[in-house]
Amino acid sequence: MSLHPKRNGASSRSSAAPPAKNNQDKKTQLEACTVAASPSLTSNQGVPITDNHNSLKAGDNGPTLLEDFILREKITHFGHERIPERVVNARGCGAHGYFKPYKSMVQYTSAAFLQTPDLETPVFVRFSGSSGSQGSADTVRDVRGFAVKFYTQKGNYDLVGNNMPVFYIQDAIKFPDLIHALKPEPNHEMPQASSAHDTFWDFASLVPEVTHMLMWTMSDRGLPRSLRMMEGFGVHAFRFINARGDAFFVKFHWKPKLGVHALDWDEAQKIAGKDPDFLRRDLWEAIEAGNCPEWELGVQIVDAGREGDLEFDILDPTKLIPESQVPVQIIGKMVLNRNAENFFSETEQVAFHPGNLVPGIDFSNDPLLQGRLFSYTDAQLTRLGGPNFNEIPINRSICPIHNFQRGGLHRQTINKGRVAYEPNTLGTGTEFRIDGAAQDVQPPFKPMDASKTRHRRASFDDHFSQATLFWNSQSLAEKDHLVAAFRFELSKVELPEIRQRMVDNLAHVDLKLAARVAASLGINAPDPKAAAGRLGFRDHKTTSKVSEEPALSMAARPGASIKTRKIAVLVADGVDAPPLRRLLQDMAATGAVCKLVASRLGSVSTLGGKQLVVDHTFANMPSVMFDAVLIPGGNESITSLCTLGEAVHFVLEAYKHGKTICALNEGSQLLATLGFSNEKNPELINVPTPGILLADARKVLDGQVTQDFIAAIALHRHWDRLNAEAVPA
Ligand code: HDE
């Protein structure tokens, strides 16, 4: 029997037996759905497919025929659609954009993309959570990956960093242990994307070098409000090398233009259920709306040879360089302005590698970085199925590839000629030669006279002083959040001895911190001496030149703009529209995004008898999806909102999460449950409560309400609210 596709589908059957009438009708409907101009469906061999709804069978009621190559091809491809997810950082999202320097860095580096302010270098960025699987929720407590691929004229440069400036461990050999302890426990594969379980804290309490990083992950940095509001760090010391061969240590920083902001832990957990895609959706929507996120690239530069002036080892990745000691120079800007077209082809297949460097940038001997240099290519070989993953479009450099590497799984390039080696005399003159003149400038290699050793440098033994620096630099509210996070995580640990070991370690960061954490855990008060005797414990505290560092606190730098911030406007029939319209206009002018939320979709009628279109319901967009709340006036509207549990809960929750709430006239009645009602508690109306604005609608016209509202939202959250924990939401 011929396998010609024209005769392989419904048409061949139709020649044998006329199809039933309802089949014909179905076909006509389906054909009508097809856009006339679109190219016809084909198999992977380019063969037209005439029926994509019915497999080839022996008669209408018969078995499916193995010869149906259209069916086999489709099902086979489907069965192989997944590739192994990344061992760590499996859940991610990405976007395209560009990087542009503000100034030439020629003094420090010969990196071509940093030589002139006019040059735009395309980039692709992938943000990720590190502990969860591909399908885990976005807002879990975690360190976030911040990986940037620069497609420079001298080849691809990858800056594969995180949103925290330090890492858990000092040596790559501990990475598999760390990740095994962090990931779901191997017997029952629980919990997903969470460090709140015994194995993680067992490891953490036995390896005190993780303590500084724990302070970061347990802080609000572990709960970014948006990927667009997150710092990025290269973590390790790298090296800049200029055209003369001078070397400098460099630490990289990304500073978001929108400020650095976090979610509340209760909020983050709720979002994980309400919208597990919260962070990737936020990034996607911002770029689609033309609100392109921007980061500035900063560098801390230390002359090679002067690193001894720091009181810690610059090669130790559990340490940061305080910004007040070595200021961050801002050298350029990155803008993300285009979403990926296809998640799999781009975001999933992108392959980063901290060893993808360009001339002018080099690694350091940081033992964690050295291990990474091996791991990434090795991981891609399995994940992307062979050594040619550099040919996948998202991984291709923009400059031509010239070398004699050949073959391998999935090779795309058709290399011509008989010569695949160098040097040769058999070539035709078109093959590639080493261009001596273009050789990288390298700093003079220092002779190495060393014995093989597995010894760790004594200068790596200070495990606590920067954790203390971090703690000292936090605001009161940030300290409260840290304590609450440690309590939450450790309360999930079943074995009391692990909890005890951990708080004994924390006593070396700060005794008060440790005592506060221990207080809710049903264990003894922390005992620093008990920690000191344990295996692996080092406490070679250095005297820090810096005791507090403002740059480590998010609260110290709230940021001024409310661009892209989401404001929920709670409405029902009878809403007082004129002041609301004016306020909406003013807010839109600042770049904030206002959405009308009601009990049902459609529209609500205003006091004046007009209609206002509703964007969301209380159920589909709860308060955790917004940054602030506006409650317009209107007696009828407020009376019905006050009797609606969803609306009352919305406001209570927003209060609890420190969000700005502005109520116009009668709108304040919805705050009655919190004691802000002008009717129930007239004396409270003038009590200033951070971020609660009770406004006279007449004042909207003179712009005062808008100004106050904007100023309050710009503070991001009002963490210092009284009794927030007493609010039942
Ligand atoms: Fe990674 N890391 N890592 N890592 N890492 C991977 O690469 C590894 C480390 C980071 O969006 C893997 O392709 C080792 C530090 C990011 O595609 C793997 C060590 C930092 C991403 C790997 C580290 C990172 C990864 C997983 C200890 C911050 C996601 C599959 C020596 C500076 C990149 C893969 C993306 C991904 C290994 C430590 C950042 C297994 C062995 C420190 C952002 O190769």
PDB file of N, CA and C in Angstrom, residues 638-708:
ATOM      1  N   ILE A 638     -20.158  51.619  49.607  1.00  0.00           N
ATOM      2  CA  ILE A 638     -19.457  51.219  50.826  1.00  0.00           C
ATOM      3  C   ILE A 638     -20.339  50.302  51.687  1.00  0.00           C
ATOM      4  N   THR A 639     -21.648  50.603  51.734  1.00  0.00           N
ATOM      5  CA  THR A 639     -22.520  49.752  52.536  1.00  0.00           C
ATOM      6  C   THR A 639     -22.465  48.318  52.016  1.00  0.00           C
ATOM      7  N   SER A 640     -22.487  48.166  50.685  1.00  0.00           N
ATOM      8  CA  SER A 640     -22.450  46.762  50.233  1.00  0.00           C
ATOM      9  C   SER A 640     -21.055  46.151  50.412  1.00  0.00           C
ATOM     10  N   LEU A 641     -19.990  46.951  50.240  1.00  0.00           N
ATOM     11  CA  LEU A 641     -18.642  46.375  50.451  1.00  0.00           C
ATOM     12  C   LEU A 641     -18.451  45.948  51.915  1.00  0.00           C
ATOM     13  N   CYS A 642     -19.035  46.732  52.839  1.00  0.00           N
ATOM     14  CA  CYS A 642     -18.879  46.412  54.262  1.00  0.00           C
ATOM     15  C   CYS A 642     -19.553  45.086  54.632  1.00  0.00           C
ATOM     16  N   THR A 643     -20.537  44.665  53.846  1.00  0.00           N
ATOM     17  CA  THR A 643     -21.213  43.408  54.180  1.00  0.00           C
ATOM     18  C   THR A 643     -20.649  42.249  53.356  1.00  0.00           C
ATOM     19  N   LEU A 644     -19.627  42.549  52.585  1.00  0.00           N
ATOM     20  CA  LEU A 644     -19.050  41.522  51.712  1.00  0.00           C
ATOM     21  C   LEU A 644     -17.745  41.018  52.334  1.00  0.00           C
ATOM     22  N   GLY A 645     -17.754  39.779  52.817  1.00  0.00           N
ATOM     23  CA  GLY A 645     -16.574  39.216  53.489  1.00  0.00           C
ATOM     24  C   GLY A 645     -15.304  39.361  52.659  1.00  0.00           C
ATOM     25  N   GLU A 646     -15.422  39.152  51.371  1.00  0.00           N
ATOM     26  CA  GLU A 646     -14.231  39.219  50.501  1.00  0.00           C
ATOM     27  C   GLU A 646     -13.599  40.615  50.525  1.00  0.00           C
ATOM     28  N   ALA A 647     -14.472  41.631  50.551  1.00  0.00           N
ATOM     29  CA  ALA A 647     -13.966  43.008  50.519  1.00  0.00           C
ATOM     30  C   ALA A 647     -13.323  43.351  51.860  1.00  0.00           C
ATOM     31  N   VAL A 648     -13.974  42.931  52.949  1.00  0.00           N
ATOM     32  CA  VAL A 648     -13.434  43.213  54.287  1.00  0.00           C
ATOM     33  C   VAL A 648     -12.081  42.499  54.442  1.00  0.00           C
ATOM     34  N   HIS A 649     -12.049  41.250  53.992  1.00  0.00           N
ATOM     35  CA  HIS A 649     -10.799  40.489  54.091  1.00  0.00           C
ATOM     36  C   HIS A 649      -9.697  41.145  53.267  1.00  0.00           C
ATOM     37  N   PHE A 650     -10.068  41.645  52.112  1.00  0.00           N
ATOM     38  CA  PHE A 650      -9.118  42.312  51.212  1.00  0.00           C
ATOM     39  C   PHE A 650      -8.381  43.430  51.964  1.00  0.00           C
ATOM     40  N   VAL A 651      -9.176  44.242  52.659  1.00  0.00           N
ATOM     41  CA  VAL A 651      -8.602  45.403  53.335  1.00  0.00           C
ATOM     42  C   VAL A 651      -7.782  44.975  54.558  1.00  0.00           C
ATOM     43  N   LEU A 652      -8.319  44.017  55.300  1.00  0.00           N
ATOM     44  CA  LEU A 652      -7.591  43.536  56.483  1.00  0.00           C
ATOM     45  C   LEU A 652      -6.224  42.996  56.084  1.00  0.00           C
ATOM     46  N   GLU A 653      -6.244  42.227  55.007  1.00  0.00           N
ATOM     47  CA  GLU A 653      -4.998  41.589  54.566  1.00  0.00           C
ATOM     48  C   GLU A 653      -3.992  42.636  54.082  1.00  0.00           C
ATOM     49  N   ALA A 654      -4.517  43.620  53.347  1.00  0.00           N
ATOM     50  CA  ALA A 654      -3.629  44.685  52.846  1.00  0.00           C
ATOM     51  C   ALA A 654      -3.009  45.431  54.036  1.00  0.00           C
ATOM     52  N   TYR A 655      -3.794  45.632  55.080  1.00  0.00           N
ATOM     53  CA  TYR A 655      -3.271  46.299  56.276  1.00  0.00           C
ATOM     54  C   TYR A 655      -2.166  45.446  56.898  1.00  0.00           C
ATOM     55  N   LYS A 656      -2.477  44.179  57.033  1.00  0.00           N
ATOM     56  CA  LYS A 656      -1.529  43.255  57.678  1.00  0.00           C
ATOM     57  C   LYS A 656      -0.201  43.219  56.914  1.00  0.00           C
ATOM     58  N   HIS A 657      -0.292  43.321  55.585  1.00  0.00           N
ATOM     59  CA  HIS A 657       0.917  43.235  54.769  1.00  0.00           C
ATOM     60  C   HIS A 657       1.576  44.604  54.560  1.00  0.00           C
ATOM     61  N   GLY A 658       1.144  45.579  55.337  1.00  0.00           N
ATOM     62  CA  GLY A 658       1.834  46.878  55.339  1.00  0.00           C
ATOM     63  C   GLY A 658       1.581  47.728  54.107  1.00  0.00           C
ATOM     64  N   LYS A 659       0.491  47.476  53.396  1.00  0.00           N
ATOM     65  CA  LYS A 659       0.263  48.207  52.150  1.00  0.00           C
ATOM     66  C   LYS A 659      -0.448  49.536  52.390  1.00  0.00           C
ATOM     67  N   THR A 660      -0.168  50.474  51.534  1.00  0.00           N
ATOM     68  CA  THR A 660      -0.837  51.768  51.637  1.00  0.00           C
ATOM     69  C   THR A 660      -2.315  51.594  51.304  1.00  0.00           C
ATOM     70  N   ILE A 661      -3.187  52.180  52.162  1.00  0.00           N
ATOM     71  CA  ILE A 661      -4.626  52.140  51.895  1.00  0.00           C
ATOM     72  C   ILE A 661      -5.132  53.578  51.954  1.00  0.00           C
ATOM     73  N   CYS A 662      -5.780  53.997  50.880  1.00  0.00           N
ATOM     74  CA  CYS A 662      -6.337  55.344  50.854  1.00  0.00           C
ATOM     75  C   CYS A 662      -7.854  55.227  50.736  1.00  0.00           C
ATOM     76  N   ALA A 663      -8.583  55.826  51.693  1.00  0.00           N
ATOM     77  CA  ALA A 663     -10.050  55.771  51.651  1.00  0.00           C
ATOM     78  C   ALA A 663     -10.587  57.183  51.486  1.00  0.00           C
ATOM     79  N   LEU A 664     -11.493  57.351  50.524  1.00  0.00           N
ATOM     80  CA  LEU A 664     -12.103  58.664  50.314  1.00  0.00           C
ATOM     81  C   LEU A 664     -13.466  58.687  50.999  1.00  0.00           C
ATOM     82  N   ASN A 665     -13.749  59.743  51.729  1.00  0.00           N
ATOM     83  CA  ASN A 665     -15.037  59.925  52.419  1.00  0.00           C
ATOM     84  C   ASN A 665     -15.528  58.640  53.085  1.00  0.00           C
ATOM     85  N   GLU A 666     -16.711  58.151  52.648  1.00  0.00           N
ATOM     86  CA  GLU A 666     -17.331  56.980  53.291  1.00  0.00           C
ATOM     87  C   GLU A 666     -16.451  55.738  53.187  1.00  0.00           C
ATOM     88  N   GLY A 667     -15.501  55.770  52.272  1.00  0.00           N
ATOM     89  CA  GLY A 667     -14.601  54.629  52.081  1.00  0.00           C
ATOM     90  C   GLY A 667     -13.964  54.189  53.388  1.00  0.00           C
ATOM     91  N   SER A 668     -13.789  55.155  54.307  1.00  0.00           N
ATOM     92  CA  SER A 668     -13.105  54.817  55.555  1.00  0.00           C
ATOM     93  C   SER A 668     -13.909  53.816  56.391  1.00  0.00           C
ATOM     94  N   GLN A 669     -15.225  53.710  56.095  1.00  0.00           N
ATOM     95  CA  GLN A 669     -16.030  52.757  56.881  1.00  0.00           C
ATOM     96  C   GLN A 669     -15.585  51.311  56.672  1.00  0.00           C
ATOM     97  N   LEU A 670     -15.002  51.077  55.514  1.00  0.00           N
ATOM     98  CA  LEU A 670     -14.536  49.707  55.249  1.00  0.00           C
ATOM     99  C   LEU A 670     -13.353  49.355  56.156  1.00  0.00           C
ATOM    100  N   LEU A 671     -12.717  50.398  56.670  1.00  0.00           N
ATOM    101  CA  LEU A 671     -11.607  50.161  57.598  1.00  0.00           C
ATOM    102  C   LEU A 671     -12.097  50.009  59.038  1.00  0.00           C
ATOM    103  N   ALA A 672     -13.434  49.982  59.201  1.00  0.00           N
ATOM    104  CA  ALA A 672     -13.989  49.960  60.559  1.00  0.00           C
ATOM    105  C   ALA A 672     -13.434  48.824  61.399  1.00  0.00           C
ATOM    106  N   THR A 673     -13.289  47.691  60.797  1.00  0.00           N
ATOM    107  CA  THR A 673     -12.793  46.526  61.534  1.00  0.00           C
ATOM    108  C   THR A 673     -11.425  46.795  62.137  1.00  0.00           C
ATOM    109  N   LEU A 674     -10.706  47.720  61.550  1.00  0.00           N
ATOM    110  CA  LEU A 674      -9.375  48.043  62.069  1.00  0.00           C
ATOM    111  C   LEU A 674      -9.410  49.223  63.029  1.00  0.00           C
ATOM    112  N   GLY A 675     -10.576  49.796  63.200  1.00  0.00           N
ATOM    113  CA  GLY A 675     -10.675  50.937  64.113  1.00  0.00           C
ATOM    114  C   GLY A 675     -10.355  52.258  63.451  1.00  0.00           C
ATOM    115  N   PHE A 676     -10.489  52.326  62.141  1.00  0.00           N
ATOM    116  CA  PHE A 676     -10.198  53.591  61.482  1.00  0.00           C
ATOM    117  C   PHE A 676     -11.459  54.308  61.001  1.00  0.00           C
ATOM    118  N   SER A 677     -12.611  53.803  61.421  1.00  0.00           N
ATOM    119  CA  SER A 677     -13.838  54.394  60.917  1.00  0.00           C
ATOM    120  C   SER A 677     -14.082  55.740  61.558  1.00  0.00           C
ATOM    121  N   ASN A 678     -14.431  56.719  60.742  1.00  0.00           N
ATOM    122  CA  ASN A 678     -14.732  58.028  61.319  1.00  0.00           C
ATOM    123  C   ASN A 678     -16.055  58.014  62.069  1.00  0.00           C
ATOM    124  N   GLU A 679     -16.902  57.036  61.751  1.00  0.00           N
ATOM    125  CA  GLU A 679     -18.180  56.982  62.462  1.00  0.00           C
ATOM    126  C   GLU A 679     -18.013  56.291  63.814  1.00  0.00           C
ATOM    127  N   LYS A 680     -17.327  55.142  63.784  1.00  0.00           N
ATOM    128  CA  LYS A 680     -17.209  54.375  65.023  1.00  0.00           C
ATOM    129  C   LYS A 680     -16.195  54.977  65.976  1.00  0.00           C
ATOM    130  N   ASN A 681     -15.105  55.451  65.422  1.00  0.00           N
ATOM    131  CA  ASN A 681     -14.017  55.960  66.258  1.00  0.00           C
ATOM    132  C   ASN A 681     -13.573  57.325  65.744  1.00  0.00           C
ATOM    133  N   PRO A 682     -14.406  58.318  65.928  1.00  0.00           N
ATOM    134  CA  PRO A 682     -14.064  59.602  65.320  1.00  0.00           C
ATOM    135  C   PRO A 682     -12.696  60.107  65.783  1.00  0.00           C
ATOM    136  N   GLU A 683     -12.328  59.732  67.009  1.00  0.00           N
ATOM    137  CA  GLU A 683     -11.050  60.254  67.513  1.00  0.00           C
ATOM    138  C   GLU A 683      -9.857  59.654  66.776  1.00  0.00           C
ATOM    139  N   LEU A 684     -10.067  58.514  66.118  1.00  0.00           N
ATOM    140  CA  LEU A 684      -8.931  57.856  65.448  1.00  0.00           C
ATOM    141  C   LEU A 684      -8.597  58.477  64.093  1.00  0.00           C
ATOM    142  N   ILE A 685      -9.501  59.277  63.605  1.00  0.00           N
ATOM    143  CA  ILE A 685      -9.322  59.737  62.237  1.00  0.00           C
ATOM    144  C   ILE A 685      -8.037  60.537  62.062  1.00  0.00           C
ATOM    145  N   ASN A 686      -7.637  61.220  63.134  1.00  0.00           N
ATOM    146  CA  ASN A 686      -6.424  62.027  62.988  1.00  0.00           C
ATOM    147  C   ASN A 686      -5.171  61.341  63.529  1.00  0.00           C
ATOM    148  N   VAL A 687      -5.356  60.116  63.973  1.00  0.00           N
ATOM    149  CA  VAL A 687      -4.175  59.414  64.471  1.00  0.00           C
ATOM    150  C   VAL A 687      -3.349  58.980  63.264  1.00  0.00           C
ATOM    151  N   PRO A 688      -2.150  59.488  63.136  1.00  0.00           N
ATOM    152  CA  PRO A 688      -1.388  59.092  61.948  1.00  0.00           C
ATOM    153  C   PRO A 688      -0.973  57.628  62.045  1.00  0.00           C
ATOM    154  N   THR A 689      -1.420  56.851  61.105  1.00  0.00           N
ATOM    155  CA  THR A 689      -1.022  55.446  61.041  1.00  0.00           C
ATOM    156  C   THR A 689      -0.270  55.280  59.739  1.00  0.00           C
ATOM    157  N   PRO A 690       0.931  54.736  59.800  1.00  0.00           N
ATOM    158  CA  PRO A 690       1.744  54.704  58.576  1.00  0.00           C
ATOM    159  C   PRO A 690       0.982  54.073  57.413  1.00  0.00           C
ATOM    160  N   GLY A 691       0.872  54.833  56.335  1.00  0.00           N
ATOM    161  CA  GLY A 691       0.295  54.287  55.096  1.00  0.00           C
ATOM    162  C   GLY A 691      -1.211  54.189  55.092  1.00  0.00           C
ATOM    163  N   ILE A 692      -1.891  54.727  56.091  1.00  0.00           N
ATOM    164  CA  ILE A 692      -3.360  54.750  56.053  1.00  0.00           C
ATOM    165  C   ILE A 692      -3.786  56.200  55.815  1.00  0.00           C
ATOM    166  N   LEU A 693      -4.425  56.463  54.691  1.00  0.00           N
ATOM    167  CA  LEU A 693      -4.837  57.816  54.362  1.00  0.00           C
ATOM    168  C   LEU A 693      -6.352  57.870  54.325  1.00  0.00           C
ATOM    169  N   LEU A 694      -6.918  58.688  55.205  1.00  0.00           N
ATOM    170  CA  LEU A 694      -8.366  58.883  55.189  1.00  0.00           C
ATOM    171  C   LEU A 694      -8.583  60.287  54.630  1.00  0.00           C
ATOM    172  N   ALA A 695      -9.110  60.384  53.420  1.00  0.00           N
ATOM    173  CA  ALA A 695      -9.080  61.683  52.738  1.00  0.00           C
ATOM    174  C   ALA A 695     -10.468  62.190  52.416  1.00  0.00           C
ATOM    175  N   ASP A 696     -10.544  63.495  52.397  1.00  0.00           N
ATOM    176  CA  ASP A 696     -11.756  64.177  51.980  1.00  0.00           C
ATOM    177  C   ASP A 696     -11.741  64.214  50.446  1.00  0.00           C
ATOM    178  N   ALA A 697     -12.795  63.679  49.826  1.00  0.00           N
ATOM    179  CA  ALA A 697     -12.789  63.564  48.366  1.00  0.00           C
ATOM    180  C   ALA A 697     -12.646  64.926  47.693  1.00  0.00           C
ATOM    181  N   ARG A 698     -13.062  65.986  48.390  1.00  0.00           N
ATOM    182  CA  ARG A 698     -12.953  67.319  47.762  1.00  0.00           C
ATOM    183  C   ARG A 698     -11.488  67.704  47.554  1.00  0.00           C
ATOM    184  N   LYS A 699     -10.634  67.126  48.373  1.00  0.00           N
ATOM    185  CA  LYS A 699      -9.203  67.487  48.272  1.00  0.00           C
ATOM    186  C   LYS A 699      -8.498  66.761  47.127  1.00  0.00           C
ATOM    187  N   VAL A 700      -9.231  65.853  46.479  1.00  0.00           N
ATOM    188  CA  VAL A 700      -8.604  65.151  45.346  1.00  0.00           C
ATOM    189  C   VAL A 700      -8.287  66.143  44.249  1.00  0.00           C
ATOM    190  N   LEU A 701      -9.198  67.118  44.066  1.00  0.00           N
ATOM    191  CA  LEU A 701      -9.037  68.050  42.957  1.00  0.00           C
ATOM    192  C   LEU A 701      -7.786  68.915  43.088  1.00  0.00           C
ATOM    193  N   ASP A 702      -7.422  69.268  44.330  1.00  0.00           N
ATOM    194  CA  ASP A 702      -6.219  70.112  44.428  1.00  0.00           C
ATOM    195  C   ASP A 702      -4.925  69.291  44.422  1.00  0.00           C
ATOM    196  N   GLY A 703      -5.036  68.008  44.201  1.00  0.00           N
ATOM    197  CA  GLY A 703      -3.834  67.191  43.992  1.00  0.00           C
ATOM    198  C   GLY A 703      -3.178  66.702  45.282  1.00  0.00           C
ATOM    199  N   GLN A 704      -3.681  67.178  46.456  1.00  0.00           N
ATOM    200  CA  GLN A 704      -3.011  66.822  47.706  1.00  0.00           C
ATOM    201  C   GLN A 704      -3.121  65.316  48.001  1.00  0.00           C
ATOM    202  N   VAL A 705      -4.316  64.775  47.746  1.00  0.00           N
ATOM    203  CA  VAL A 705      -4.534  63.356  48.048  1.00  0.00           C
ATOM    204  C   VAL A 705      -3.601  62.506  47.188  1.00  0.00           C
ATOM    205  N   THR A 706      -3.528  62.875  45.901  1.00  0.00           N
ATOM    206  CA  THR A 706      -2.654  62.116  44.999  1.00  0.00           C
ATOM    207  C   THR A 706      -1.216  62.127  45.518  1.00  0.00           C
ATOM    208  N   GLN A 707      -0.785  63.331  45.874  1.00  0.00           N
ATOM    209  CA  GLN A 707       0.612  63.448  46.334  1.00  0.00           C
ATOM    210  C   GLN A 707       0.885  62.560  47.545  1.00  0.00           C
ATOM    211  N   ASP A 708      -0.045  62.624  48.520  1.00  0.00           N
ATOM    212  CA  ASP A 708       0.145  61.824  49.738  1.00  0.00           C
ATOM    213  C   ASP A 708       0.114  60.327  49.412  1.00  0.00           C
TER     214      ASP A 708
END
